[in-house]
Amino acid sequence: MNMPNEYKVLTLYLTRDKKSFIKDNYESVRDQRGVTQDIFVISSEPLDIDRNIAIPVPKSLPIPIRVSFSLNMVLKQLRENIRNYSHIFKVDGDVRLPYDYLVNLARKKTPIAGIGAALLISVPFFTKLLGEYPISYCDDGYISALSISIGYWPPQYDGRGKLKLPPITYFSDREYQYGIEYYKWGMPSTLLLVISTLKILKGKHLKEFEKRDLRAPLFNVAGYLSGMIKGERYCWWRKYRYYRTYHFIKKLVFLIERLFWRKSSEKINGGDEYNIDN
């Protein structure tokens, strides 16, 4: 006897037009296991596919603004039914998911989970704290920052499958806007500099979709300074600063302890018996 799925997901699948629609990627979303989905395909022109909602948006607008505007138009149409779902899943059409992606994230029972291009948002979090999708250069970042401000660091997929993402495209204006948002969220300036430096140093070891242009941190800092001059911040910035700093220190302590114990075990017997990576 098949038991009903605990998780019912409203999936908003984003693709621009017929040329950008990738069948394999769509099917990786459609065929998710362990959840029940209602999938709506959002595009800028009509597509020959079920539950397609075409939202014409001026191409002159930046891509993040177009995406946020389209999502809000659809969510307004579905507003009365949103509470029938446990989660909202926003996924880009250039992402290919492992088949347990959604259930893996849903089981973590956090306000949000995943990454910006494939983001799972709990309905209570969306309805109580967001209300609508933020229209911003940094829409996904804003949602993550809001989650952190209430003490929940967004977990990522940690199943056995492989999440396939395109490389990050560099836009100087977007990185500049991110810098402004970093200030408004409450990120400490020292932490921004440390994280930017670490990303540059770790560049070769980052996953392909995590790599950023070396100019990006410079525009982040420039935007941050601009934000400082304007002095505008979100009402929750102090909470974000606390939890963001706490998470960084906790991670740093873990890495130091890991390095210390690895060196200690190597001194004992060459690291064979006590190697914590085994």
PDB file of C-alpha atoms in Angstrom, residues 13-23 41-49 52-57 92-94:
ATOM      1  CA  TYR A  13       9.958  26.168 -13.128  1.00  0.00           C
ATOM      2  CA  LEU A  14      11.621  29.136 -14.838  1.00  0.00           C
ATOM      3  CA  THR A  15      12.616  29.116 -18.492  1.00  0.00           C
ATOM      4  CA  ARG A  16      12.835  31.999 -20.938  1.00  0.00           C
ATOM      5  CA  ASP A  17      11.431  30.568 -24.183  1.00  0.00           C
ATOM      6  CA  LYS A  18      11.410  27.520 -26.467  1.00  0.00           C
ATOM      7  CA  LYS A  19      15.116  27.840 -27.222  1.00  0.00           C
ATOM      8  CA  SER A  20      16.126  27.861 -23.562  1.00  0.00           C
ATOM      9  CA  PHE A  21      13.797  25.021 -22.539  1.00  0.00           C
ATOM     10  CA  ILE A  22      15.861  21.894 -21.790  1.00  0.00           C
ATOM     11  CA  LYS A  23      13.743  18.751 -21.705  1.00  0.00           C
ATOM     12  CA  VAL A  41       6.323  26.415 -16.103  1.00  0.00           C
ATOM     13  CA  ILE A  42       6.906  30.167 -16.183  1.00  0.00           C
ATOM     14  CA  SER A  43       8.203  31.671 -19.418  1.00  0.00           C
ATOM     15  CA  SER A  44       8.237  34.959 -21.309  1.00  0.00           C
ATOM     16  CA  GLU A  45       6.362  33.426 -24.261  1.00  0.00           C
ATOM     17  CA  PRO A  46       3.841  30.558 -24.552  1.00  0.00           C
ATOM     18  CA  LEU A  47       5.255  27.016 -24.601  1.00  0.00           C
ATOM     19  CA  ASP A  48       3.637  23.778 -25.712  1.00  0.00           C
ATOM     20  CA  ILE A  49       3.634  22.190 -22.260  1.00  0.00           C
ATOM     21  CA  ASN A  52       2.582  26.961 -18.728  1.00  0.00           C
ATOM     22  CA  ILE A  53       2.119  30.555 -17.603  1.00  0.00           C
ATOM     23  CA  ALA A  54       3.578  33.129 -19.984  1.00  0.00           C
ATOM     24  CA  ILE A  55       4.519  36.430 -18.335  1.00  0.00           C
ATOM     25  CA  PRO A  56       5.756  39.023 -20.852  1.00  0.00           C
ATOM     26  CA  VAL A  57       8.362  41.169 -19.110  1.00  0.00           C
ATOM     27  CA  ASP A  92      15.857  27.629 -12.986  1.00  0.00           C
ATOM     28  CA  GLY A  93      15.597  25.822 -16.293  1.00  0.00           C
ATOM     29  CA  ASP A  94      19.367  25.408 -16.669  1.00  0.00           C
TER      30      ASP A  94
END
